[in-house]
Amino acid sequence: MDILSSALVLHVIIGLVGIIASYAVLMGLLKRAPSLAFLKYTSFTAFASYMLSWLIGGYYYVIYYGAAVKPTIKEGAYPWAHTLLMESKEHIFLFLPFLSFIIFLVIALLGREILEKRDLKNSLAALAGVVVAIGTFIALAGIVISGAAGQ
Amino acid sequence: MDWETLLIVTHIIGTTLGVGGATFAEVFYLKAIRDGVVSPVEGDFLKTTYAIMRTGLVLLVLSGFGFLLLYRLNGAEALLLNGALWAKLTIVLVLVANAVMIQIRKMPMWLATSLSLTSWYAALVLGAWRGIPYSFLEILIGYVVAVFAVAYILETIKKAYVKK
């Protein structure tokens, strides 16, 4: 596998690990008695995964996508896959590392306080839900963009 | 072992754990509520079964995206816009959302159990059925009908099995 293919695979799989970790944070926060250690571990995994996926995805975009894939999609049957989905994806994605960092920071700094204050726990769960929803949109948009590259 | 074989094996294990987990979750749930009280042991069995289902879901999603990457890298990108694939993705999203709704108690149990069981079996059927002749919408209509049919069957079994 060449470096570009490896970059694409790592970008997708690490991003997916981030979404799964965010989903684990959400489900953990919705429990009556969440495990603080589990929340710390999964929220950090989510943050680290989004950062890594961002860096690798950025590399792939600059080195390959922009020059080779983007023109193919724009000339193909579904140009909106780039003009609408990719353009949205590359901006909306920016929420993920920052929101997941906030979630990790709150869990790491406030610790047991989150488990004792129901409103705080519910707000954090809502934020984790937003991260999962954005992450899911990003992943699905990626499938459509890749599909459009072959049309 | 090549990547494709590894993905197939992982995908099958994920689906097996999910379908098996959903089936046993239903059986254990019916047995647990039969006397009107969920004992700690019964609760523990249910928790373990849900953990197995979640493991199956993670394996299914990771290996599923592995297949999508394989299509992309092998120049078979057209498959990524296939209606059956998107129906399967939608059903997996329903499974994920259903788990959240159960956790926040915003989903009636008759619908939650049916959604879980039907979605896992639907994912199995869609994964195994090559060259499905139906569109995205047709598959989803069939799925919705199946959800309510399974809910009716489960409720009928529950009424007959659970002690009054």
XYZ file of C-alpha atoms in Angstrom:
315
model
C 0.000 0.000 0.000
C 1.465 3.400 -0.989
C 1.626 6.415 1.323
C -1.508 8.076 -0.110
C -3.638 4.947 0.257
C -2.285 4.503 3.790
C -3.172 8.129 4.576
C -6.751 7.626 3.340
C -7.164 4.380 5.330
C -5.733 5.937 8.512
C -7.824 9.117 8.101
C -11.047 7.060 7.858
C -10.300 4.428 10.517
C -8.897 6.874 13.106
C -11.829 9.248 12.485
C -14.194 6.311 12.997
C -12.450 5.428 16.270
C -13.084 9.055 17.315
C -16.827 8.752 16.606
C -17.016 5.409 18.447
C -15.165 6.946 21.429
C -17.521 9.973 21.434
C -20.488 7.590 21.343
C -18.962 5.709 24.310
C -18.658 9.048 26.184
C -22.313 9.803 25.408
C -23.525 6.375 26.564
C -21.260 6.563 29.631
C -22.665 9.962 30.642
C -26.239 8.715 30.236
C -25.679 5.951 32.809
C -26.964 6.478 36.346
C -23.500 5.848 37.808
C -20.882 6.528 35.127
C -17.277 5.411 35.556
C -15.031 8.473 35.698
C -11.963 6.525 34.516
C -13.941 5.250 31.483
C -15.130 8.772 30.649
C -11.597 10.201 30.908
C -10.147 7.435 28.716
C -12.851 7.578 26.015
C -13.029 11.399 25.887
C -9.244 11.606 25.464
C -9.348 8.868 22.782
C -12.016 10.866 20.917
C -9.997 14.102 21.073
C -6.705 12.435 20.063
C -8.410 10.540 17.199
C -10.014 13.683 15.742
C -6.680 15.518 15.906
C -4.837 12.673 14.167
C -7.563 12.188 11.568
C -7.531 15.954 10.889
C -3.761 15.978 10.322
C -3.747 12.892 8.090
C -6.854 14.034 6.186
C -5.255 17.440 5.670
C -2.128 15.809 4.266
C -4.219 13.658 1.882
C -6.256 16.685 0.744
C -3.241 18.908 0.053
C -1.049 16.261 -1.591
C -3.655 14.302 -3.569
C -7.376 15.149 -3.273
C -7.206 18.793 -4.343
C -5.201 18.076 -7.493
C -6.486 14.634 -8.569
C -9.880 13.800 -7.018
C -11.604 17.193 -6.782
C -11.451 17.919 -10.586
C -12.766 14.385 -11.324
C -15.751 14.876 -9.018
C -16.503 18.369 -10.361
C -16.536 17.027 -13.928
C -18.473 13.890 -12.990
C -22.162 13.075 -12.449
C -22.309 14.435 -8.888
C -20.334 17.706 -8.709
C -22.325 18.676 -5.569
C -20.429 15.909 -3.733
C -17.500 18.333 -3.686
C -19.145 21.769 -3.884
C -21.701 21.004 -1.183
C -20.534 18.006 0.871
C -16.748 18.384 0.878
C -16.958 22.164 1.327
C -19.320 21.639 4.317
C -17.307 18.702 5.653
C -13.985 20.527 5.747
C -15.491 23.410 7.761
C -18.004 21.608 9.992
C -15.307 19.030 10.861
C -13.445 21.748 12.787
C -16.042 21.502 15.559
C -14.972 17.932 16.369
C -11.445 18.385 17.799
C -12.440 21.498 19.752
C -15.729 20.200 21.176
C -14.148 16.851 22.066
C -11.273 18.728 23.760
C -13.803 20.715 25.821
C -15.541 17.469 26.849
C -12.211 15.886 27.852
C -11.137 19.021 29.733
C -14.397 19.277 31.696
C -14.244 15.573 32.634
C -10.540 15.763 33.571
C -10.822 19.003 35.580
C -14.198 18.634 37.287
C -14.052 14.868 37.839
C -16.561 13.683 40.443
C -18.408 17.021 40.335
C -19.897 15.934 36.979
C -21.303 12.773 38.529
C -22.859 14.730 41.408
C -24.388 17.597 39.384
C -27.111 16.211 37.152
C -27.502 19.349 35.012
C -23.787 19.424 34.264
C -23.773 15.703 33.377
C -26.796 16.137 31.074
C -25.265 19.199 29.375
C -22.057 17.285 28.760
C -24.062 14.345 27.382
C -25.879 16.744 25.015
C -22.512 18.087 23.831
C -21.241 14.527 23.287
C -24.460 13.863 21.306
C -23.713 16.875 19.072
C -20.163 15.552 18.488
C -21.528 12.100 17.530
C -24.085 13.688 15.166
C -21.438 15.885 13.459
C -19.006 12.952 13.275
C -21.667 10.749 11.687
C -22.471 13.422 9.099
C -18.754 13.781 8.289
C -18.352 9.997 7.867
C -21.430 9.651 5.639
C -20.389 12.685 3.562
C -16.996 11.003 3.074
C -18.690 7.909 1.613
C -20.704 10.011 -0.862
C -17.601 12.020 -1.871
C -15.591 8.829 -2.467
C -18.532 7.343 -4.403
C -18.799 10.457 -6.570
C -15.110 10.158 -7.483
C -15.916 7.031 -9.482
C -18.860 8.455 -11.460
C -4.536 -13.779 5.282
C -5.277 -10.862 2.889
C -7.188 -7.690 3.897
C -10.435 -8.752 2.224
C -10.540 -12.103 4.055
C -9.734 -10.373 7.352
C -12.578 -7.898 6.768
C -15.030 -10.663 5.837
C -14.138 -12.644 8.987
C -14.427 -9.525 11.210
C -17.727 -8.529 9.578
C -19.175 -12.016 10.097
C -18.022 -12.101 13.752
C -19.549 -8.634 14.353
C -22.852 -9.623 12.756
C -22.946 -12.943 14.608
C -22.340 -11.257 17.971
C -24.973 -8.632 17.169
C -27.675 -10.980 15.881
C -26.973 -13.550 18.602
C -26.827 -10.819 21.250
C -30.119 -9.252 20.099
C -31.826 -12.663 20.065
C -30.598 -13.617 23.540
C -31.312 -10.113 24.873
C -34.945 -10.665 23.886
C -35.057 -14.180 25.381
C -33.410 -13.066 28.650
C -35.647 -9.973 28.829
C -38.797 -12.103 28.476
C -37.539 -14.560 31.100
C -36.554 -11.685 33.405
C -39.935 -9.936 33.309
C -41.937 -13.161 33.557
C -42.363 -12.901 37.334
C -42.567 -9.101 37.254
C -39.176 -8.611 38.946
C -35.752 -8.317 37.270
C -33.398 -10.004 39.777
C -29.716 -8.907 40.061
C -28.615 -12.099 38.263
C -31.097 -11.496 35.430
C -29.977 -7.858 35.237
C -26.365 -9.003 35.025
C -27.189 -11.412 32.157
C -28.921 -8.594 30.285
C -25.988 -6.204 30.826
C -23.544 -8.833 29.527
C -25.705 -9.462 26.467
C -25.900 -5.716 25.708
C -22.087 -5.481 26.031
C -21.737 -8.314 23.478
C -24.155 -6.531 21.136
C -22.143 -3.303 21.424
C -18.919 -5.238 20.674
C -20.641 -6.703 17.599
C -21.727 -3.224 16.500
C -18.183 -1.817 16.793
C -16.750 -4.750 14.767
C -19.537 -4.391 12.187
C -18.951 -0.649 11.738
C -15.133 -0.878 11.596
C -15.098 -3.801 9.158
C -17.943 -2.213 7.147
C -15.887 0.945 6.644
C -12.938 -1.319 5.826
C -14.971 -2.702 2.904
C -15.834 0.832 1.760
C -12.132 1.717 1.784
C -11.365 -1.429 -0.181
C -13.949 -0.431 -2.824
C -12.386 3.056 -2.998
C -8.820 1.755 -3.305
C -9.765 -0.897 -5.876
C -11.555 1.585 -8.155
C -15.031 0.230 -7.355
C -16.295 3.595 -6.018
C -19.654 3.183 -7.787
C -20.594 0.603 -5.116
C -20.418 3.366 -2.474
C -23.613 4.931 -3.830
C -25.517 1.626 -3.908
C -29.053 1.829 -2.469
C -28.745 -1.408 -0.466
C -25.518 -0.164 1.140
C -27.223 3.080 2.208
C -30.213 1.137 3.532
C -27.797 -0.904 5.647
C -26.044 2.271 6.871
C -29.443 3.762 7.787
C -30.386 0.625 9.726
C -27.067 0.706 11.631
C -27.779 4.370 12.488
C -31.214 3.303 13.786
C -29.470 0.720 16.021
C -27.114 3.375 17.395
C -29.930 5.910 17.988
C -32.147 3.213 19.533
C -29.484 2.436 22.145
C -29.379 6.146 23.111
C -33.185 6.372 23.292
C -33.331 3.258 25.510
C -30.684 4.738 27.806
C -32.598 8.029 28.257
C -35.900 6.099 28.544
C -37.564 7.973 25.679
C -38.461 4.851 23.717
C -41.297 2.455 24.634
C -39.837 -1.010 25.265
C -42.171 -2.744 22.754
C -40.697 -0.580 19.964
C -37.104 -0.568 21.299
C -36.856 -4.374 21.457
C -38.435 -4.773 18.030
C -36.134 -2.137 16.508
C -33.061 -3.838 17.951
C -34.022 -7.365 16.873
C -35.317 -6.390 13.402
C -32.374 -4.075 12.688
C -29.788 -6.745 13.476
C -31.551 -9.363 11.339
C -32.035 -6.782 8.557
C -28.303 -5.991 8.634
C -27.585 -9.731 8.380
C -29.964 -10.219 5.439
C -28.698 -7.131 3.576
C -25.098 -8.215 4.130
C -25.669 -11.753 2.909
C -28.001 -10.987 -0.034
C -25.896 -10.296 -3.133
C -27.449 -8.240 -5.949
C -30.527 -7.086 -4.026
C -33.078 -6.053 -6.668
C -34.718 -3.363 -4.489
C -34.107 0.374 -4.155
C -33.154 2.230 -0.952
C -36.772 3.303 -0.384
C -38.230 -0.159 -1.057
C -35.805 -1.734 1.425
C -36.627 0.853 4.094
C -40.390 0.406 3.599
C -39.904 -3.367 4.012
C -37.806 -2.701 7.114
C -40.453 -0.455 8.734
C -43.168 -3.047 8.016
C -40.907 -5.746 9.536
C -40.306 -3.622 12.677
C -44.048 -3.405 13.373
C -44.669 -7.066 12.457
C -41.896 -8.184 14.839
C -43.255 -5.840 17.542
C -46.681 -7.477 17.184
C -45.183 -10.996 17.360
C -43.054 -10.116 20.414
C -46.014 -8.570 22.215
C -48.124 -11.666 21.468
C -45.366 -13.920 22.874
C -45.008 -11.625 25.900
C -48.751 -11.756 26.647
C -48.743 -15.552 26.436
C -45.522 -16.048 28.404
C -45.494 -13.408 31.158
C -47.431 -14.373 34.309
C -50.422 -12.178 35.052
